[in-house]
Coordinates of C-alpha atoms in Angstrom, one line a residue:
X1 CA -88.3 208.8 35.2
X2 CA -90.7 207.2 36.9
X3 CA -90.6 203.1 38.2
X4 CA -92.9 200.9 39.5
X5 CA -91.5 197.4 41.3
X6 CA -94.0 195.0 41.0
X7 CA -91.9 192.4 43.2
X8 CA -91.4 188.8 41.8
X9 CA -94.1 186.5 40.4
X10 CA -94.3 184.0 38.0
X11 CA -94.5 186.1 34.4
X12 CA -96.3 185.0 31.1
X13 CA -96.5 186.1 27.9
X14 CA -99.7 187.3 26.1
X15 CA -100.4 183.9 24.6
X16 CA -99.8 182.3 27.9
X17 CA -98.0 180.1 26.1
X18 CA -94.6 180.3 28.8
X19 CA -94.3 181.6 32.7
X20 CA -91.4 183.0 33.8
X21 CA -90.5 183.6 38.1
X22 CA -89.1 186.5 37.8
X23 CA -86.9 189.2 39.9
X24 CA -89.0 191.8 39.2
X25 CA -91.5 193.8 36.9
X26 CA -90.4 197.1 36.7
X27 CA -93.2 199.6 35.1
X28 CA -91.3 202.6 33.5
X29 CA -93.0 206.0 32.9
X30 CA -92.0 209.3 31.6
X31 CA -92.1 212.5 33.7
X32 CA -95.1 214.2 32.9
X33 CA -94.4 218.1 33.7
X34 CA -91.5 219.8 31.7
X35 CA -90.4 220.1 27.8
X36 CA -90.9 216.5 25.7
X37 CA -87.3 216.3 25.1
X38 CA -86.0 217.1 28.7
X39 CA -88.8 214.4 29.8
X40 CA -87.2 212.1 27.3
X41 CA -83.2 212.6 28.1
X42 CA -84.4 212.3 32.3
X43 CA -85.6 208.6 30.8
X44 CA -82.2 207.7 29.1
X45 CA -80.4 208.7 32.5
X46 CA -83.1 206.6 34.7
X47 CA -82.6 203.8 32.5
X48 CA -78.6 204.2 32.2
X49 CA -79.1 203.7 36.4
X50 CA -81.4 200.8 36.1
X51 CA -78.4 199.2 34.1
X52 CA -75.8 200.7 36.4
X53 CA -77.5 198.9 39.6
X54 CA -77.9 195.4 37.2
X55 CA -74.2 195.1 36.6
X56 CA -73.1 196.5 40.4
X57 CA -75.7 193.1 41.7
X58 CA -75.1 191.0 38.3
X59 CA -79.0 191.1 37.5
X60 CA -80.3 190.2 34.4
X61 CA -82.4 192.7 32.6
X62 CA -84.4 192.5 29.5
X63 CA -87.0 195.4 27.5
X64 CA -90.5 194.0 27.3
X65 CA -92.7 195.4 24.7
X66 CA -96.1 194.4 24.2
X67 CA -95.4 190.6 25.5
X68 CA -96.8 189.2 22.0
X69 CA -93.8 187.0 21.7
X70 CA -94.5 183.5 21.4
X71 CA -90.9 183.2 22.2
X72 CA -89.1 183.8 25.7
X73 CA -87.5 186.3 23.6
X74 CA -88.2 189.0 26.4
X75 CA -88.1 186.7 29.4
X76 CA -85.9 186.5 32.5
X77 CA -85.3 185.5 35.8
X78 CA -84.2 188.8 37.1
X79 CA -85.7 192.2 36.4
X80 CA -88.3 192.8 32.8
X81 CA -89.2 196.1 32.0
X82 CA -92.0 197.0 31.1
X83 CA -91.9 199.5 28.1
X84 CA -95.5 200.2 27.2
X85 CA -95.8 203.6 29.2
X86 CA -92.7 205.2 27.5
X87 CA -94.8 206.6 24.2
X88 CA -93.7 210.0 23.6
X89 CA -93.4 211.2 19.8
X90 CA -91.8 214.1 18.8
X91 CA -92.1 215.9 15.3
X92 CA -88.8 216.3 13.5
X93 CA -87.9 220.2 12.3
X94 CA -86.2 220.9 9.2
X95 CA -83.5 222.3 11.1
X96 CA -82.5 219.0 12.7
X97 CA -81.9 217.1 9.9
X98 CA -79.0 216.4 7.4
X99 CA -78.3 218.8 4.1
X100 CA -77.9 214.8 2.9
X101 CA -81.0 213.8 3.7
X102 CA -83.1 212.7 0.3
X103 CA -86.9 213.1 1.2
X104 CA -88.7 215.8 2.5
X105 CA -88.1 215.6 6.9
X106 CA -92.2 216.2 7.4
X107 CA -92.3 211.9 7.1
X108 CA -89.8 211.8 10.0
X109 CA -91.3 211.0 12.9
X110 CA -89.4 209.9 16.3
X111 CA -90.9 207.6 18.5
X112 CA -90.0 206.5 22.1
X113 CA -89.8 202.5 22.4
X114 CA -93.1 201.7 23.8
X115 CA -95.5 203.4 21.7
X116 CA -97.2 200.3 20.7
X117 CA -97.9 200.0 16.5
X118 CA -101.5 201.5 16.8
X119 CA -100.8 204.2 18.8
X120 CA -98.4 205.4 16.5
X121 CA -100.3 204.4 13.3
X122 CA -102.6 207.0 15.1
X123 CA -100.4 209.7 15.5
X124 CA -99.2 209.3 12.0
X125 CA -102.8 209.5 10.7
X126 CA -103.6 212.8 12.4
X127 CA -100.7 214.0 9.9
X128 CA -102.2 212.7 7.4
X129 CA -99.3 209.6 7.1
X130 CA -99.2 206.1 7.7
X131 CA -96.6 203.5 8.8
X132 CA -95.7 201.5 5.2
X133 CA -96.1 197.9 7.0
X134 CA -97.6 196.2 9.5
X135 CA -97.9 193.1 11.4
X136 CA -101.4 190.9 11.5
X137 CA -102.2 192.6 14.5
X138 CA -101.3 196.2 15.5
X139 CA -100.5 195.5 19.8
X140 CA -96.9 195.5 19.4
X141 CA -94.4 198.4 20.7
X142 CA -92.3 199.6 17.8
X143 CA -89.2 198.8 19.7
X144 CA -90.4 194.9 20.2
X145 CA -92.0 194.8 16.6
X146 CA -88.6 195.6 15.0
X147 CA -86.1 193.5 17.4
X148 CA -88.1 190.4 16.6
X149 CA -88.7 191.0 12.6
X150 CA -92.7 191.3 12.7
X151 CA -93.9 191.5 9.3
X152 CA -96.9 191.6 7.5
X153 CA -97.5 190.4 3.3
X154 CA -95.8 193.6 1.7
X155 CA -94.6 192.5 -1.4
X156 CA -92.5 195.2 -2.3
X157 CA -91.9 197.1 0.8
X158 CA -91.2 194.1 3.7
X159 CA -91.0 194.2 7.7
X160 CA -91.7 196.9 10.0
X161 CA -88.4 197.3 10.6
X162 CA -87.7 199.0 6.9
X163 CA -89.6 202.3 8.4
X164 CA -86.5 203.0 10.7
X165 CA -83.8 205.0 9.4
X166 CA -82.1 205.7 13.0
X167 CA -81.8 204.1 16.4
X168 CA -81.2 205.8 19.8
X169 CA -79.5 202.7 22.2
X170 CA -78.6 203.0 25.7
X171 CA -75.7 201.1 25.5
X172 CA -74.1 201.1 29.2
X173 CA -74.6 203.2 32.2
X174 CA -73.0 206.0 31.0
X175 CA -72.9 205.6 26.9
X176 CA -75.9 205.5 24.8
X177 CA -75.5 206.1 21.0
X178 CA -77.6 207.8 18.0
X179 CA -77.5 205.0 14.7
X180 CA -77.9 205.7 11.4
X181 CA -76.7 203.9 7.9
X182 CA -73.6 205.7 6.8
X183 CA -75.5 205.2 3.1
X184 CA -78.1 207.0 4.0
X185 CA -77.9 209.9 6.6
X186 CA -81.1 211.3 8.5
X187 CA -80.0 214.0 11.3
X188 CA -77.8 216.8 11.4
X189 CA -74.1 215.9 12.8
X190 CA -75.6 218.1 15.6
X191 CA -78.5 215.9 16.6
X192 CA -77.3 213.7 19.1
X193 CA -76.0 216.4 21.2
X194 CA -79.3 217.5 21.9
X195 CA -79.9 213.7 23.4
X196 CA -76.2 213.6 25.1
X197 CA -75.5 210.9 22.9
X198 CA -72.8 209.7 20.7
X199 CA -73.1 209.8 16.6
X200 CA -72.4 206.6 14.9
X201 CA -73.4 205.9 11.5
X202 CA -72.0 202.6 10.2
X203 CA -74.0 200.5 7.5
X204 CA -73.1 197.4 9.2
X205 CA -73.8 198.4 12.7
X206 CA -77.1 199.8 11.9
X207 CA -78.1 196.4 9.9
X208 CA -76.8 194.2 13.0
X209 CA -79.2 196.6 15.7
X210 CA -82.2 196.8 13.6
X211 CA -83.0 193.1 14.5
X212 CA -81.5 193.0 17.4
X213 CA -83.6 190.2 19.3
X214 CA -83.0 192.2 22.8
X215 CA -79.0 192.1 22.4
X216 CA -77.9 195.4 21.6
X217 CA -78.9 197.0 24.6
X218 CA -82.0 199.3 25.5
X219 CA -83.3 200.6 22.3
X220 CA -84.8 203.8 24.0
X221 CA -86.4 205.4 20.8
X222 CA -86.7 204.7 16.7
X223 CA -86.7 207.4 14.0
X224 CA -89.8 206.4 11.3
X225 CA -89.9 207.4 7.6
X226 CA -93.7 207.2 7.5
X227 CA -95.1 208.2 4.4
X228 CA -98.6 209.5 2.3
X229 CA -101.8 207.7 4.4
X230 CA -103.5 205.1 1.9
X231 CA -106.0 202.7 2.0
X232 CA -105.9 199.2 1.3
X233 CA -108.4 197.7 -1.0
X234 CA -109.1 193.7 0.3
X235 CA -110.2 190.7 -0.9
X236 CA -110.1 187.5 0.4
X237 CA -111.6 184.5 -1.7
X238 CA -111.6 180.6 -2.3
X239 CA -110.0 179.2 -5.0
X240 CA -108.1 176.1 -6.2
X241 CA -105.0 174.9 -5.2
X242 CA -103.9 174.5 -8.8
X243 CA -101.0 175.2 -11.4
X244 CA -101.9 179.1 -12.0
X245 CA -101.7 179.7 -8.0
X246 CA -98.8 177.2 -7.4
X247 CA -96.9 179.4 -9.7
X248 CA -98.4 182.7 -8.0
X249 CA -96.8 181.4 -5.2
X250 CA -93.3 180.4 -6.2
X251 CA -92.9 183.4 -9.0
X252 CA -95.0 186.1 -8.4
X253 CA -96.8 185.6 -11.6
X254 CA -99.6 187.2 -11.0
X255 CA -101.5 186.9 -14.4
X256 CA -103.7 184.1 -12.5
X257 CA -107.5 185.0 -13.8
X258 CA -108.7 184.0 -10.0
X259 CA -107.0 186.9 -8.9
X260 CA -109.5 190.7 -8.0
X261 CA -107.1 192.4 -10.5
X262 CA -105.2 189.7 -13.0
X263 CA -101.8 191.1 -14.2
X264 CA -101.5 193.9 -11.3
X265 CA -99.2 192.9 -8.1
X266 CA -100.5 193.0 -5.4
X267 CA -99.7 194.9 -2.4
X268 CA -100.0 192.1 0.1
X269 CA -100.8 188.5 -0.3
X270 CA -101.4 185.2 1.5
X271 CA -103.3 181.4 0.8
X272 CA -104.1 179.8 4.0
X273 CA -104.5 176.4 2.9
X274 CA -107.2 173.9 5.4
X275 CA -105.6 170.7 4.9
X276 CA -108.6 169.4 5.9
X277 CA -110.9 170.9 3.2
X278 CA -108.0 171.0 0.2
X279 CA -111.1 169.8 -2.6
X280 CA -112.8 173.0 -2.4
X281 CA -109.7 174.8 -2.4
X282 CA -107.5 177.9 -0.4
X283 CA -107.8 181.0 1.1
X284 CA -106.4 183.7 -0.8
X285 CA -105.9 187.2 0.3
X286 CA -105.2 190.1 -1.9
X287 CA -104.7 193.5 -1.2
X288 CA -103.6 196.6 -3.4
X289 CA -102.6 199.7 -2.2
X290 CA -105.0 202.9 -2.6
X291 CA -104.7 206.9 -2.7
X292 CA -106.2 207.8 0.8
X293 CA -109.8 209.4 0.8
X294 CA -112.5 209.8 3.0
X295 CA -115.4 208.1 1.1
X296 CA -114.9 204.7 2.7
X297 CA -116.5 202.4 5.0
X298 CA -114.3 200.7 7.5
X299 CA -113.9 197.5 7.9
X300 CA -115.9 195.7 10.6
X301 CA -115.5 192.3 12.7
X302 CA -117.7 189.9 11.9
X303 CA -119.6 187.9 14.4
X304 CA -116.9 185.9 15.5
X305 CA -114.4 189.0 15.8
X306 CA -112.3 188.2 13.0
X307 CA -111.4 191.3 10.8
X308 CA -110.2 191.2 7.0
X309 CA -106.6 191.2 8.0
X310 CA -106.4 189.0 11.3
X311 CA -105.0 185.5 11.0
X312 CA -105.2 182.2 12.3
X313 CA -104.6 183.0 16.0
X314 CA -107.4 185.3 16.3
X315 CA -109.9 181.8 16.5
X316 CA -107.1 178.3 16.4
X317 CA -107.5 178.9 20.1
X318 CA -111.1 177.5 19.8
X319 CA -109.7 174.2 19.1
X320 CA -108.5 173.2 22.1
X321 CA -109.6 169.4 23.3
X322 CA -110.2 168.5 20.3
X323 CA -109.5 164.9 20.1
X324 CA -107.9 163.3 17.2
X325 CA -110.7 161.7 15.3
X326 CA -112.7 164.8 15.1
X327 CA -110.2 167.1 14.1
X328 CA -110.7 167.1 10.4
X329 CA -114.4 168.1 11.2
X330 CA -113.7 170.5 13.8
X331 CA -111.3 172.4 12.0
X332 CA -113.6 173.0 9.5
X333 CA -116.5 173.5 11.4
X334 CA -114.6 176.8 13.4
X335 CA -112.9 178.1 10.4
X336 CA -116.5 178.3 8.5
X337 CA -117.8 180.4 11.1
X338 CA -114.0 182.5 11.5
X339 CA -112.7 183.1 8.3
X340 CA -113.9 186.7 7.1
X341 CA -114.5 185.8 3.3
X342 CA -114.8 189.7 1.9
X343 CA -115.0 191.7 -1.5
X344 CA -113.4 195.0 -1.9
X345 CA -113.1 196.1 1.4
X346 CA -111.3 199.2 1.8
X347 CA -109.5 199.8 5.2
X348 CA -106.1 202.0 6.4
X349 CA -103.5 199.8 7.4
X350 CA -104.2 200.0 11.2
X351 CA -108.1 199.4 10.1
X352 CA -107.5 196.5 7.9
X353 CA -104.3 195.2 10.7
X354 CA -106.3 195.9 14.2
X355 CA -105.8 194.9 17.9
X356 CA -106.1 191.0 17.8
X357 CA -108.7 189.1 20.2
X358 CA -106.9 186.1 21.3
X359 CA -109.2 183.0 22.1
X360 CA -107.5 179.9 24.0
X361 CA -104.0 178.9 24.0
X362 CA -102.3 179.0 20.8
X363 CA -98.4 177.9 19.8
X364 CA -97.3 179.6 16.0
X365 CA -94.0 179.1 14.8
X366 CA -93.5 180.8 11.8
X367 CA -90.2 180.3 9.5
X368 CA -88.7 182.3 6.3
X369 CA -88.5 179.7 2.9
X370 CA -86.9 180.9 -0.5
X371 CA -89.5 181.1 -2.9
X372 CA -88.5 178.3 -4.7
X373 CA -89.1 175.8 -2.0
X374 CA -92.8 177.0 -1.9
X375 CA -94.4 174.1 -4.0
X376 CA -92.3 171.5 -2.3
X377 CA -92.8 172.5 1.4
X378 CA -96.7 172.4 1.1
X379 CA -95.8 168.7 -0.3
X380 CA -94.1 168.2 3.1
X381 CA -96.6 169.5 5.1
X382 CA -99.5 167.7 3.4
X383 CA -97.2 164.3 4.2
X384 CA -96.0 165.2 7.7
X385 CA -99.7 166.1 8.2
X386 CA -100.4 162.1 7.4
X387 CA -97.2 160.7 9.5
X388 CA -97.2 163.0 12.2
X389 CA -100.3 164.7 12.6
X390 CA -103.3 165.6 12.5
X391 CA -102.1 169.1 13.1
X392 CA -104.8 170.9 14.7
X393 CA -104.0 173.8 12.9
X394 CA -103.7 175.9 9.5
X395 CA -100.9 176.7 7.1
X396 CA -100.3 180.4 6.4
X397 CA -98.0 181.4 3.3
X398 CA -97.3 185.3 3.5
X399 CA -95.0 187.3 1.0
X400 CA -92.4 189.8 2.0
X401 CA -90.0 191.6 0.4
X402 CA -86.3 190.4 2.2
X403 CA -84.3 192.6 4.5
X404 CA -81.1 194.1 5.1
X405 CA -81.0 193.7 8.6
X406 CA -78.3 191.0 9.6
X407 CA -80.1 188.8 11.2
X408 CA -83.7 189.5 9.7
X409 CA -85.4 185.7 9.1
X410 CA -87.0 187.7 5.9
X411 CA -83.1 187.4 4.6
X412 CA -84.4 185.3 1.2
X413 CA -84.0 187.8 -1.9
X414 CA -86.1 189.3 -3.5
X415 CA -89.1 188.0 -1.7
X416 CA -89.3 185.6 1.2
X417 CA -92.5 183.3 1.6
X418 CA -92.7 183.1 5.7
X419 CA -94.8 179.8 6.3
X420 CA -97.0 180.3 9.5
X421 CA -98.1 177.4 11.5
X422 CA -100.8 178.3 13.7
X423 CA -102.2 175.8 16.1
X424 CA -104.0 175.1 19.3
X425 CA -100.4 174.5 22.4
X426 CA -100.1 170.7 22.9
X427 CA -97.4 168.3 23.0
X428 CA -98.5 167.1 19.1
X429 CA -98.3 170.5 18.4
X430 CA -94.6 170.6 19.7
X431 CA -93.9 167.3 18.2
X432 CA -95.4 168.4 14.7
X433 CA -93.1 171.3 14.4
X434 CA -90.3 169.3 15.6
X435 CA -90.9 167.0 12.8
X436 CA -91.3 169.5 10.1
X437 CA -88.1 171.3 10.9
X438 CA -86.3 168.1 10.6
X439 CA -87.3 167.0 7.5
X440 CA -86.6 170.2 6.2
X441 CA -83.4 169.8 7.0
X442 CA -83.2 166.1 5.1
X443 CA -84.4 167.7 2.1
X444 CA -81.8 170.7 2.6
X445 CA -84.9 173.1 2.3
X446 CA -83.5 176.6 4.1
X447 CA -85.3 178.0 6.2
X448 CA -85.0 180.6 9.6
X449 CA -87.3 180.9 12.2
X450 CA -89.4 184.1 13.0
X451 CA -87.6 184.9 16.1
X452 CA -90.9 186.3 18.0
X453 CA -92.4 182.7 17.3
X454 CA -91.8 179.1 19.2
X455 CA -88.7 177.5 17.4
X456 CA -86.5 174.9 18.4
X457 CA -82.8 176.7 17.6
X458 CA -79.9 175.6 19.1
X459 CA -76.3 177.1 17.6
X460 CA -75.4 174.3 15.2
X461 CA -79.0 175.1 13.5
X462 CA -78.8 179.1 13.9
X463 CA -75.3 178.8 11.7
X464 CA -77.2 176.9 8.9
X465 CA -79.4 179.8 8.2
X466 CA -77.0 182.8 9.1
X467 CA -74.0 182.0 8.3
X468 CA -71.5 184.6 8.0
X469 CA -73.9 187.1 8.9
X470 CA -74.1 185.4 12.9
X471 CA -70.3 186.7 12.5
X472 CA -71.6 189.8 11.2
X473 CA -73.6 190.6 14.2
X474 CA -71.8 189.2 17.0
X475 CA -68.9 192.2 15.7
X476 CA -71.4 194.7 15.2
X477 CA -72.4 193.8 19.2
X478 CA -69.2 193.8 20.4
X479 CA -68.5 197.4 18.7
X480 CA -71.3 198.6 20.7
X481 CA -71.5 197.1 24.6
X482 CA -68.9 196.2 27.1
X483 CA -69.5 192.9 27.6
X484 CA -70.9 193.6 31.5
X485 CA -73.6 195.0 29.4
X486 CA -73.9 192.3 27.0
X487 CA -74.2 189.8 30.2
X488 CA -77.0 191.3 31.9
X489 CA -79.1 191.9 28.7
X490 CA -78.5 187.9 27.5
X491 CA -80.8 185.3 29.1
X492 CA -81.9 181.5 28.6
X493 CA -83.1 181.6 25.2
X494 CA -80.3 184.0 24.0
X495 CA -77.9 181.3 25.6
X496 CA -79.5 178.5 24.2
X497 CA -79.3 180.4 20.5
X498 CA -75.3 180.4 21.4
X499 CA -76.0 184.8 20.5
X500 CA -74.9 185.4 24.7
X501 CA -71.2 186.0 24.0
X502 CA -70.0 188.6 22.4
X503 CA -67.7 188.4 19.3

């Protein structure tokens, strides 16, 4: 393996919206002469010495993927590495995989951590496949897009994190393990020797390390289940914030006539609601899933580089110093000219979810609400908006089917609304979120935070919305790392959470 110390500077995310002084930056790269899998296996070993030398000087370490974290999720003050070079994929053979195995193994696909979510979607679609979810934006590594819950609007099929069905994790300096469900076995029993590592296939293991927010080690590679490319047929209109979509939104009735298709579910769905502009109603965005062809035309930007599936963050960031007074007018002024307001515009996932242009500093906090609450919470944020505001800003209400994983914030069954606040980084816009969370909590709304997003968690809150399931995870951890491992992989904002010990 190759490394590249980039000595110590102050760090910051891609949002800019943190800086971090830090140890070091340490690039990691494959080999590039030899066999894919010997190239791959010389990486697990350089790594296992990275975290031999971190626990022999007590240096914190922590796996950065594409930096899109609003969070310090991926921050420390010792050594980050930097993930994005290690990208290999290999092709899974018949041979390799488990007589148990229910689907046919040409959807397998095994990809090394840093392959960011459009490289791969690439990959895929020169098979002729697809990833089943995505994100709003496509820059993320696979390994950081999973271990922070990134999610897209899919109704019926949820995060990025449901592709995986396996997890290689370096676990210590000289232990690293291949993960699958007990429920559902991928690989032959055989497999892992090929990597050196050790079989464990444990439902509750696997569901604790799928989300695993950085603290389950170095998740060196992920095992997809991709599936038949498609297209997604978009629309995005206007439409009144009234009873038929109020119950769209808390039900799932979708027999509202404003809809492209009324009666048919939709594969994805969000209302970004102005709060500025509520008379002349809400953004709502439908898409429904599509046998692939060729006949298409791809979606294009429009002139202010928005695409059909980009969200707030790709223009909030315009809003910066904007001063009270104006912001009603403002707000409506940039998402006029932003918002791309489209009929039957037919895309492939990665086409319709591109590589986001960032513009300006932006904060988003984004949390996971039971359906329920829907109606009730766009109450509070109209209100809070009066009280505490004006929130420079948008609210975003996306639909995704809840997870498994232990400590996935999409954990509301059978569907969790996420709520995305989207704003230009102030102190209101701090203070705003601050106050929503709170009275939240009065109104004994649950709710979780995205954990890739700004949140304000401290262990007291984080047991409210896990519950048993923090339990859950803290013992799937401590199954799985010494705790000399578990040390130099926590930092501040795992401390703060109260996730740094082990169970």
């Amino acid at each position: 393996m190759k490394i590249i110390k980039n000595g110590a500077f102050n760090w910051q995310n891609e949002h800019s919206t943190f800086s971090q002084p830090i140890k070091d930056l340490y690039d990691l790269a494959n080999e590039t002469t030899g066999k894919g899998l010997d190239i791959y296996n010389d990486t697990t070993k350089g790594i296992q010495q990275i975290i031999r030398d971190a626990i022999q000087t007590n240096t914190p370490l922590r796996a950065l993927g594409g930096s899109w974290s609003f969070s310090p999720i991926a921050a420390t003050n010792g050594i980050i590495l930097n993930t994005k070079p290690l990208n290999i994929r290999f092709t899974v053979s018949k041979e390799s995989v488990s007589p148990k195995y229910i689907r046919d193994p040409k959807y397998l696909c095994m990809a090394q951590c840093g392959n960011r979510v459009w490289e791969l979607s690439k990959h895929l679609h020169d098979r002729g496949q697809s990833l089943s979810a995505s994100g709003a934006s496509n820059g993320q590594t696979i390994a950081g897009a999973i271990a922070t819950g990134t999610h897209g609007a899919a109704l019926d099929f949820g995060a990025i994190q449901e592709s995986v069905v396996a997890l290689h994790i370096i676990t210590g300096p000289d232990t690293h393990i291949w993960l699958e469900r007990s429920s559902y076995p991928v690989m032959a029993d055989t497999f892992p020797d090929k990597l050196g590592a050790t079989l464990l296939r444990d439902d509750e293991v696997f569901n604790a390390a799928l989300v695993g927010i950085g603290a389950m080690g170095f998740i060196h590679g992920a095992l997809i289940e991709a599936e038949d490319d498609f297209l997604l047929e978009s629309y995005q209109r206007r439409t009144p914030y009234d009873d038929a979509l109020i119950r769209q939104m808390k039900t799932l009735d979708f027999s509202n006539p404003r809809l492209p298709y009324p009666g048919v579910r939709p594969f994805h769905m969000q209302v970004l609601i102005n709060p500025y502009d509520m008379k002349n109603g809400v953004y709502m965005t439908a898409m429904y899933k599509r046998p692939y062809r060729n006949d298409y035309e791809p979606p294009k930007a429009n002139a202010a580089g928005i695409g059909p599936g980009d969200d707030a963050p790709c223009f909030i960031g315009k809003l910066a110093g904007v001063v009270p007074g104006v912001v009603p007018l403002m707000v409506n002024k940039v998402l006029a000219g932003s918002l791309n307001i489209h009929e039957k515009q037919f895309g492939r996932l990665s086409e319709i979810f591109n590589n986001t242009t960032l513009h300006g500093k932006l904060a988003s906090a984004a949390i996971g609400l039971p359906l329920s609450a829907v109606e009730q919470v766009v109450n509070v944020l109209m209100e809070m908006n009066e009280s505490a505001g004006p929130f420079v800003g948008l609210f975003a209400f996306r639909f995704v089917k809840s997870s498994p994983a232990t400590m996935a914030f999409t954990r509301f069954a059978p569907v969790t609304c996420v709520l995305e606040l989207d704003a230009v980084l102030s102190p209101q816009t701090l203070s705003f979120y601050d106050a929503v969370w709170n009275k939240l909590e009065q109104l004994n709304i649950p709710y979780t935070f995205h954990w890739g997003k700004m949140s304000t968690i401290a262990p007291d809150r984080l047991r409210r919305m896990y519950g048993n399931s923090l339990d859950k995870f803290l013992l799937a951890r401590s199954r799985i790392i010494e705790p000399a491992v578990a040390k130099i992989f926590s930092n501040d904002v795992l401390r703060q959470w109260g996730i740094d010990q082990l169970a």
